[in-house]
mmCIF file of C-alpha atoms in Angstrom:
data_model
loop_
_atom_site.group_PDB
_atom_site.id
_atom_site.type_symbol
_atom_site.label_atom_id
_atom_site.label_comp_id
_atom_site.label_asym_id
_atom_site.label_seq_id
_atom_site.Cartn_x
_atom_site.Cartn_y
_atom_site.Cartn_z
ATOM 1 C CA UNK A 1 112.614 117.623 111.159
ATOM 2 C CA UNK A 2 114.189 115.096 113.537
ATOM 3 C CA UNK A 3 114.352 111.404 112.662
ATOM 4 C CA UNK A 4 111.812 110.757 115.427
ATOM 5 C CA UNK A 5 109.259 113.136 113.942
ATOM 6 C CA UNK A 6 109.858 111.930 110.383
ATOM 7 C CA UNK A 7 109.330 108.338 111.517
ATOM 8 C CA UNK A 8 106.171 109.344 113.393
ATOM 9 C CA UNK A 9 104.797 111.105 110.297
ATOM 10 C CA UNK A 10 105.585 108.073 108.107
ATOM 11 C CA UNK A 11 103.901 105.767 110.646
ATOM 12 C CA UNK A 12 100.752 107.870 110.427
ATOM 13 C CA UNK A 13 100.821 107.743 106.631
ATOM 14 C CA UNK A 14 101.153 103.939 106.726
ATOM 15 C CA UNK A 15 98.302 103.584 109.221
ATOM 16 C CA UNK A 16 96.086 105.781 107.060
ATOM 17 C CA UNK A 17 97.083 103.805 103.950
ATOM 18 C CA UNK A 18 98.509 106.737 102.026
ATOM 19 C CA UNK A 19 102.253 106.179 102.347
ATOM 20 C CA UNK A 20 103.891 106.755 98.930
ATOM 21 C CA UNK A 21 107.490 105.669 99.523
ATOM 22 C CA UNK A 22 110.642 107.416 100.694
ATOM 23 C CA UNK A 23 110.719 111.218 100.684
ATOM 24 C CA UNK A 24 113.652 113.480 99.933
ATOM 25 C CA UNK A 25 113.244 115.011 103.394
ATOM 26 C CA UNK A 26 113.645 111.578 105.023
ATOM 27 C CA UNK A 27 116.726 110.733 102.982
ATOM 28 C CA UNK A 28 118.166 114.158 103.796
ATOM 29 C CA UNK A 29 117.690 113.480 107.515
ATOM 30 C CA UNK A 30 119.566 110.146 107.212
ATOM 31 C CA UNK A 31 122.368 111.886 105.306
ATOM 32 C CA UNK A 32 122.665 114.580 107.967
ATOM 33 C CA UNK A 33 122.672 112.009 110.767
ATOM 34 C CA UNK A 34 125.499 110.058 109.121
ATOM 35 C CA UNK A 35 127.560 113.154 108.265
ATOM 36 C CA UNK A 36 127.265 114.577 111.760
ATOM 37 C CA UNK A 37 128.129 111.333 113.579
ATOM 38 C CA UNK A 38 131.072 111.846 115.905
ATOM 39 C CA UNK A 39 131.797 108.315 117.006
ATOM 40 C CA UNK A 40 131.480 105.631 114.335
ATOM 41 C CA UNK A 41 132.426 102.045 115.130
ATOM 42 C CA UNK A 42 133.100 98.960 113.026
ATOM 43 C CA UNK A 43 132.794 95.670 114.927
ATOM 44 C CA UNK A 44 135.385 93.359 113.467
ATOM 45 C CA UNK A 45 138.527 91.284 113.901
ATOM 46 C CA UNK A 46 139.969 92.359 110.573
ATOM 47 C CA UNK A 47 141.930 95.611 110.340
ATOM 48 C CA UNK A 48 142.089 95.531 106.518
ATOM 49 C CA UNK A 49 138.276 95.803 106.284
ATOM 50 C CA UNK A 50 138.318 98.788 108.649
ATOM 51 C CA UNK A 51 140.994 100.493 106.553
ATOM 52 C CA UNK A 52 139.062 100.187 103.308
ATOM 53 C CA UNK A 53 135.804 101.375 104.941
ATOM 54 C CA UNK A 54 137.659 104.403 106.315
ATOM 55 C CA UNK A 55 139.112 105.188 102.892
ATOM 56 C CA UNK A 56 135.565 105.292 101.449
ATOM 57 C CA UNK A 57 134.152 107.290 104.407
ATOM 58 C CA UNK A 58 136.872 109.888 103.804
ATOM 59 C CA UNK A 59 135.929 110.082 100.089
ATOM 60 C CA UNK A 60 132.356 110.887 101.232
ATOM 61 C CA UNK A 61 133.574 113.443 103.837
ATOM 62 C CA UNK A 62 132.302 111.280 106.695
ATOM 63 C CA UNK A 63 134.337 111.093 109.945
ATOM 64 C CA UNK A 64 136.747 108.202 110.398
ATOM 65 C CA UNK A 65 135.433 105.046 112.078
ATOM 66 C CA UNK A 66 137.036 103.204 114.979
ATOM 67 C CA UNK A 67 137.808 99.526 115.004
ATOM 68 C CA UNK A 68 135.723 97.928 117.757
ATOM 69 C CA UNK A 69 137.056 94.487 118.595
ATOM 70 C CA UNK A 70 135.033 91.826 120.350
ATOM 71 C CA UNK A 71 134.264 88.158 119.767
ATOM 72 C CA UNK A 72 131.682 88.312 116.989
ATOM 73 C CA UNK A 73 131.597 84.582 116.168
ATOM 74 C CA UNK A 74 128.427 84.032 118.161
ATOM 75 C CA UNK A 75 126.541 86.385 115.807
ATOM 76 C CA UNK A 76 126.857 83.627 113.184
ATOM 77 C CA UNK A 77 124.646 81.432 115.362
ATOM 78 C CA UNK A 78 121.732 83.849 114.936
ATOM 79 C CA UNK A 79 119.241 84.111 112.082
ATOM 80 C CA UNK A 80 120.604 87.338 110.629
ATOM 81 C CA UNK A 81 124.275 87.469 111.637
ATOM 82 C CA UNK A 82 125.174 90.907 110.182
ATOM 83 C CA UNK A 83 122.295 92.579 111.998
ATOM 84 C CA UNK A 84 123.009 90.686 115.220
ATOM 85 C CA UNK A 85 126.679 91.723 115.056
ATOM 86 C CA UNK A 86 125.707 95.380 114.592
ATOM 87 C CA UNK A 87 123.258 95.254 117.518
ATOM 88 C CA UNK A 88 125.824 93.507 119.753
ATOM 89 C CA UNK A 89 128.350 96.262 119.003
ATOM 90 C CA UNK A 90 125.768 98.943 119.804
ATOM 91 C CA UNK A 91 124.987 97.274 123.128
ATOM 92 C CA UNK A 92 128.691 97.130 124.021
ATOM 93 C CA UNK A 93 129.813 100.609 123.005
ATOM 94 C CA UNK A 94 128.549 104.195 123.247
ATOM 95 C CA UNK A 95 128.516 105.499 119.665
ATOM 96 C CA UNK A 96 126.565 107.406 117.020
ATOM 97 C CA UNK A 97 126.842 104.918 114.186
ATOM 98 C CA UNK A 98 127.661 101.224 113.729
ATOM 99 C CA UNK A 99 128.861 99.892 110.380
ATOM 100 C CA UNK A 100 128.757 96.097 110.464
ATOM 101 C CA UNK A 101 129.354 93.438 107.866
ATOM 102 C CA UNK A 102 128.424 89.816 108.188
ATOM 103 C CA UNK A 103 126.342 87.033 106.778
ATOM 104 C CA UNK A 104 122.853 88.005 105.582
ATOM 105 C CA UNK A 105 121.086 84.817 106.703
ATOM 106 C CA UNK A 106 121.876 81.081 106.691
ATOM 107 C CA UNK A 107 125.313 79.763 105.683
ATOM 108 C CA UNK A 108 125.659 80.311 101.918
ATOM 109 C CA UNK A 109 123.441 83.411 101.868
ATOM 110 C CA UNK A 110 126.272 85.863 101.205
ATOM 111 C CA UNK A 111 127.036 89.083 102.965
ATOM 112 C CA UNK A 112 125.177 92.155 104.204
ATOM 113 C CA UNK A 113 126.650 95.457 105.284
ATOM 114 C CA UNK A 114 124.315 97.344 107.577
ATOM 115 C CA UNK A 115 124.478 100.808 109.151
ATOM 116 C CA UNK A 116 122.646 101.430 112.437
ATOM 117 C CA UNK A 117 122.227 104.655 114.359
ATOM 118 C CA UNK A 118 122.685 105.106 118.123
ATOM 119 C CA UNK A 119 119.235 103.600 118.802
ATOM 120 C CA UNK A 120 119.763 100.593 116.531
ATOM 121 C CA UNK A 121 117.557 101.986 113.774
ATOM 122 C CA UNK A 122 118.508 100.751 110.291
ATOM 123 C CA UNK A 123 119.680 103.681 108.141
ATOM 124 C CA UNK A 124 121.037 101.850 105.101
ATOM 125 C CA UNK A 125 122.531 98.568 103.945
ATOM 126 C CA UNK A 126 123.859 96.664 100.963
ATOM 127 C CA UNK A 127 124.192 93.009 100.062
ATOM 128 C CA UNK A 128 126.918 91.383 98.061
ATOM 129 C CA UNK A 129 127.284 87.923 96.525
ATOM 130 C CA UNK A 130 128.869 84.963 98.282
ATOM 131 C CA UNK A 131 132.635 85.043 97.936
ATOM 132 C CA UNK A 132 132.717 81.589 96.334
ATOM 133 C CA UNK A 133 130.297 82.855 93.691
ATOM 134 C CA UNK A 134 131.690 86.282 92.824
ATOM 135 C CA UNK A 135 135.396 85.493 93.477
ATOM 136 C CA UNK A 136 135.822 89.178 94.222
ATOM 137 C CA UNK A 137 138.739 90.186 96.402
ATOM 138 C CA UNK A 138 137.519 90.767 99.998
ATOM 139 C CA UNK A 139 138.775 94.362 100.132
ATOM 140 C CA UNK A 140 137.102 95.152 96.813
ATOM 141 C CA UNK A 141 133.822 93.567 97.996
ATOM 142 C CA UNK A 142 133.871 95.627 101.210
ATOM 143 C CA UNK A 143 134.655 98.802 99.245
ATOM 144 C CA UNK A 144 131.713 98.156 96.909
ATOM 145 C CA UNK A 145 129.352 97.480 99.827
ATOM 146 C CA UNK A 146 130.136 100.619 101.818
ATOM 147 C CA UNK A 147 130.006 102.724 98.627
ATOM 148 C CA UNK A 148 126.619 101.240 97.762
ATOM 149 C CA UNK A 149 125.378 101.808 101.365
ATOM 150 C CA UNK A 150 126.141 105.519 101.057
ATOM 151 C CA UNK A 151 125.191 106.116 97.417
ATOM 152 C CA UNK A 152 121.800 104.431 97.704
ATOM 153 C CA UNK A 153 120.688 107.093 100.190
ATOM 154 C CA UNK A 154 121.945 109.844 97.912
ATOM 155 C CA UNK A 155 125.316 110.597 99.510
ATOM 156 C CA UNK A 156 128.007 111.663 97.057
ATOM 157 C CA UNK A 157 131.810 111.616 97.065
ATOM 158 C CA UNK B 1 123.334 67.425 103.022
ATOM 159 C CA UNK B 2 120.101 69.008 104.298
ATOM 160 C CA UNK B 3 119.937 72.707 105.173
ATOM 161 C CA UNK B 4 119.568 71.693 108.841
ATOM 162 C CA UNK B 5 122.790 69.690 108.837
ATOM 163 C CA UNK B 6 124.700 72.330 106.862
ATOM 164 C CA UNK B 7 123.578 74.986 109.345
ATOM 165 C CA UNK B 8 124.567 72.741 112.266
ATOM 166 C CA UNK B 9 128.019 72.176 110.750
ATOM 167 C CA UNK B 10 128.499 75.919 110.183
ATOM 168 C CA UNK B 11 127.404 76.636 113.771
ATOM 169 C CA UNK B 12 130.074 74.267 115.042
ATOM 170 C CA UNK B 13 132.715 75.942 112.862
ATOM 171 C CA UNK B 14 131.716 79.357 114.236
ATOM 172 C CA UNK B 15 131.810 78.138 117.842
ATOM 173 C CA UNK B 16 135.247 76.642 117.285
ATOM 174 C CA UNK B 17 136.423 79.859 115.595
ATOM 175 C CA UNK B 18 137.362 78.288 112.285
ATOM 176 C CA UNK B 19 134.502 79.345 110.030
ATOM 177 C CA UNK B 20 135.934 80.522 106.688
ATOM 178 C CA UNK B 21 132.871 81.916 104.913
ATOM 179 C CA UNK B 22 130.233 80.451 102.612
ATOM 180 C CA UNK B 23 130.892 77.080 101.004
ATOM 181 C CA UNK B 24 129.861 75.911 97.553
ATOM 182 C CA UNK B 25 127.957 73.053 99.196
ATOM 183 C CA UNK B 26 125.895 75.534 101.243
ATOM 184 C CA UNK B 27 125.111 77.680 98.219
ATOM 185 C CA UNK B 28 124.195 74.552 96.265
ATOM 186 C CA UNK B 29 121.736 73.558 99.004
ATOM 187 C CA UNK B 30 120.080 77.002 98.855
ATOM 188 C CA UNK B 31 119.855 76.742 95.065
ATOM 189 C CA UNK B 32 118.261 73.293 95.275
ATOM 190 C CA UNK B 33 115.780 74.467 97.901
ATOM 191 C CA UNK B 34 114.675 77.402 95.743
ATOM 192 C CA UNK B 35 114.469 75.359 92.537
ATOM 193 C CA UNK B 36 112.427 72.603 94.153
ATOM 194 C CA UNK B 37 109.951 74.935 95.894
ATOM 195 C CA UNK B 38 106.412 74.068 94.919
ATOM 196 C CA UNK B 39 104.463 76.910 96.467
ATOM 197 C CA UNK B 40 106.086 80.335 96.255
ATOM 198 C CA UNK B 41 104.216 83.403 97.491
ATOM 199 C CA UNK B 42 104.696 87.141 97.057
ATOM 200 C CA UNK B 43 102.936 89.260 99.708
ATOM 201 C CA UNK B 44 101.790 92.415 97.968
ATOM 202 C CA UNK B 45 98.978 94.669 96.818
ATOM 203 C CA UNK B 46 100.571 95.326 93.460
ATOM 204 C CA UNK B 47 100.011 92.860 90.605
ATOM 205 C CA UNK B 48 102.616 94.527 88.343
ATOM 206 C CA UNK B 49 105.415 93.678 90.810
ATOM 207 C CA UNK B 50 104.241 90.051 90.920
ATOM 208 C CA UNK B 51 104.244 89.872 87.126
ATOM 209 C CA UNK B 52 107.807 91.104 86.761
ATOM 210 C CA UNK B 53 109.066 88.788 89.536
ATOM 211 C CA UNK B 54 107.396 85.852 87.771
ATOM 212 C CA UNK B 55 108.997 86.809 84.461
ATOM 213 C CA UNK B 56 112.443 86.653 86.122
ATOM 214 C CA UNK B 57 111.660 83.404 88.009
ATOM 215 C CA UNK B 58 110.721 81.829 84.661
ATOM 216 C CA UNK B 59 114.050 82.982 83.135
ATOM 217 C CA UNK B 60 115.803 81.143 86.009
ATOM 218 C CA UNK B 61 113.604 78.011 85.587
ATOM 219 C CA UNK B 62 112.021 78.551 89.006
ATOM 220 C CA UNK B 63 108.290 77.771 89.491
ATOM 221 C CA UNK B 64 105.800 80.619 89.212
ATOM 222 C CA UNK B 65 104.920 82.523 92.386
ATOM 223 C CA UNK B 66 101.423 83.281 93.657
ATOM 224 C CA UNK B 67 100.202 86.715 94.601
ATOM 225 C CA UNK B 68 99.348 86.632 98.323
ATOM 226 C CA UNK B 69 97.223 89.623 99.242
ATOM 227 C CA UNK B 70 96.843 90.908 102.773
ATOM 228 C CA UNK B 71 97.103 94.281 104.494
ATOM 229 C CA UNK B 72 100.868 94.795 104.672
ATOM 230 C CA UNK B 73 100.818 98.452 105.782
ATOM 231 C CA UNK B 74 101.440 97.538 109.404
ATOM 232 C CA UNK B 75 104.827 96.053 108.450
ATOM 233 C CA UNK B 76 105.979 99.651 107.847
ATOM 234 C CA UNK B 77 105.513 100.310 111.569
ATOM 235 C CA UNK B 78 108.237 97.785 112.411
ATOM 236 C CA UNK B 79 112.011 98.249 112.456
ATOM 237 C CA UNK B 80 112.719 96.204 109.343
ATOM 238 C CA UNK B 81 109.540 96.366 107.234
ATOM 239 C CA UNK B 82 110.597 94.053 104.366
ATOM 240 C CA UNK B 83 111.566 91.279 106.775
ATOM 241 C CA UNK B 84 108.429 91.797 108.877
ATOM 242 C CA UNK B 85 106.264 91.614 105.752
ATOM 243 C CA UNK B 86 107.924 88.348 104.682
ATOM 244 C CA UNK B 87 107.458 86.824 108.156
ATOM 245 C CA UNK B 88 103.813 87.945 108.313
ATOM 246 C CA UNK B 89 103.153 86.250 104.964
ATOM 247 C CA UNK B 90 104.829 83.050 106.172
ATOM 248 C CA UNK B 91 102.675 83.048 109.303
ATOM 249 C CA UNK B 92 99.497 83.494 107.238
ATOM 250 C CA UNK B 93 100.100 81.011 104.425
ATOM 251 C CA UNK B 94 101.447 77.473 104.017
ATOM 252 C CA UNK B 95 104.260 77.752 101.473
ATOM 253 C CA UNK B 96 107.828 76.745 100.579
ATOM 254 C CA UNK B 97 109.195 80.184 99.768
ATOM 255 C CA UNK B 98 108.282 83.818 100.423
ATOM 256 C CA UNK B 99 109.611 86.601 98.197
ATOM 257 C CA UNK B 100 108.926 89.948 99.855
ATOM 258 C CA UNK B 101 109.882 93.502 99.034
ATOM 259 C CA UNK B 102 109.620 96.436 101.357
ATOM 260 C CA UNK B 103 111.527 99.107 103.185
ATOM 261 C CA UNK B 104 114.920 98.084 104.585
ATOM 262 C CA UNK B 105 114.730 100.159 107.787
ATOM 263 C CA UNK B 106 113.504 103.646 108.734
ATOM 264 C CA UNK B 107 111.656 105.874 106.240
ATOM 265 C CA UNK B 108 114.219 106.977 103.634
ATOM 266 C CA UNK B 109 116.315 103.808 103.922
ATOM 267 C CA UNK B 110 115.331 102.416 100.518
ATOM 268 C CA UNK B 111 114.145 98.959 99.662
ATOM 269 C CA UNK B 112 115.082 95.372 100.450
ATOM 270 C CA UNK B 113 113.926 92.241 98.668
ATOM 271 C CA UNK B 114 114.212 89.186 100.872
ATOM 272 C CA UNK B 115 113.633 85.483 100.242
ATOM 273 C CA UNK B 116 112.641 83.249 103.182
ATOM 274 C CA UNK B 117 112.147 79.490 103.250
ATOM 275 C CA UNK B 118 109.240 77.650 104.904
ATOM 276 C CA UNK B 119 110.820 78.085 108.363
ATOM 277 C CA UNK B 120 111.529 81.795 107.922
ATOM 278 C CA UNK B 121 115.244 81.272 107.356
ATOM 279 C CA UNK B 122 116.843 83.961 105.186
ATOM 280 C CA UNK B 123 118.123 82.431 101.926
ATOM 281 C CA UNK B 124 119.036 85.556 99.968
ATOM 282 C CA UNK B 125 118.241 89.246 99.585
ATOM 283 C CA UNK B 126 119.117 92.412 97.709
ATOM 284 C CA UNK B 127 118.862 96.105 98.441
ATOM 285 C CA UNK B 128 118.153 98.881 96.013
ATOM 286 C CA UNK B 129 118.364 102.654 96.294
ATOM 287 C CA UNK B 130 115.496 104.888 97.370
ATOM 288 C CA UNK B 131 113.206 105.652 94.459
ATOM 289 C CA UNK B 132 113.641 109.405 94.888
ATOM 290 C CA UNK B 133 117.407 108.913 94.566
ATOM 291 C CA UNK B 134 117.711 106.469 91.676
ATOM 292 C CA UNK B 135 114.580 107.574 89.761
ATOM 293 C CA UNK B 136 114.442 104.060 88.369
ATOM 294 C CA UNK B 137 111.109 102.804 87.109
ATOM 295 C CA UNK B 138 109.477 100.600 89.803
ATOM 296 C CA UNK B 139 109.181 97.565 87.522
ATOM 297 C CA UNK B 140 112.830 97.905 86.508
ATOM 298 C CA UNK B 141 113.918 98.223 90.162
ATOM 299 C CA UNK B 142 111.967 95.088 91.127
ATOM 300 C CA UNK B 143 113.425 93.200 88.149
ATOM 301 C CA UNK B 144 116.963 94.179 89.179
ATOM 302 C CA UNK B 145 116.364 93.146 92.808
ATOM 303 C CA UNK B 146 114.992 89.679 92.098
ATOM 304 C CA UNK B 147 117.744 89.074 89.522
ATOM 305 C CA UNK B 148 120.376 90.125 92.048
ATOM 306 C CA UNK B 149 118.751 87.913 94.760
ATOM 307 C CA UNK B 150 119.142 84.867 92.520
ATOM 308 C CA UNK B 151 122.488 85.645 90.886
ATOM 309 C CA UNK B 152 124.269 86.405 94.154
ATOM 310 C CA UNK B 153 123.729 82.799 95.285
ATOM 311 C CA UNK B 154 125.010 81.502 91.954
ATOM 312 C CA UNK B 155 121.738 80.802 90.163
ATOM 313 C CA UNK B 156 121.875 81.348 86.407
ATOM 314 C CA UNK B 157 119.283 82.074 83.722
#
């Protein structure tokens, strides 16, 4: 079933009050969408983050992503910067998938990686701790986030 | 410094292009806000989730949360159900903090726990895998999410 029809069916379940949580069929549809994406973009100024995301995508047999550069600073002036950055990228570039990383909420709230489809629908995401708290190397943090984004919806290396 | 002034300072850094990520001072302000919250609400129909969240809050010396019941099904018809549910609760109840759990994005996208302050600003959050993928017990999943929400901004038991 298409994402549209799966979403419609889930809407009806929610309206009728008998929605029981995610279904394997829904997760399978997200997996297929991600695996079959032709153009994947990563809005960013930092090539090293793109490289590590691409290394993980390759491990999961997902097509390589392109670095999409634009001034993303203004996203930090919004309430949910990571999501704003992803939506800005989608509005600026024809693509199948956006993988964006940025602040979850207010300054100090740590980071969120979020994956949107070509309509801006949220397919998956993962948070990680503030850098000053976890002291994790940036590349390692990004690697963990993209891995978690993919594994939590059942994708495997 | 107040959250307002910290946010204003971070905005200016972003506009000037010299923002370097979360600061200890910002994380400290989030910690203080959470610890000093008097009225904390959890929008939900499920008392067992409230109980486990309260057990973890107690471990972190954070005041007990109240169960705030209302029909949350409609949140699942929005693009980011967990965030919608948290905002709905905030709009319906005078409180200092909302702890909400719901779907991250489209059906199949797994869960997000999100913590908002009294203005709806996002303080912290944590994702977890779809139930059908991780097979984790619901209570255990909720316990992990609230623990992660608090630990990622440097709060300790």
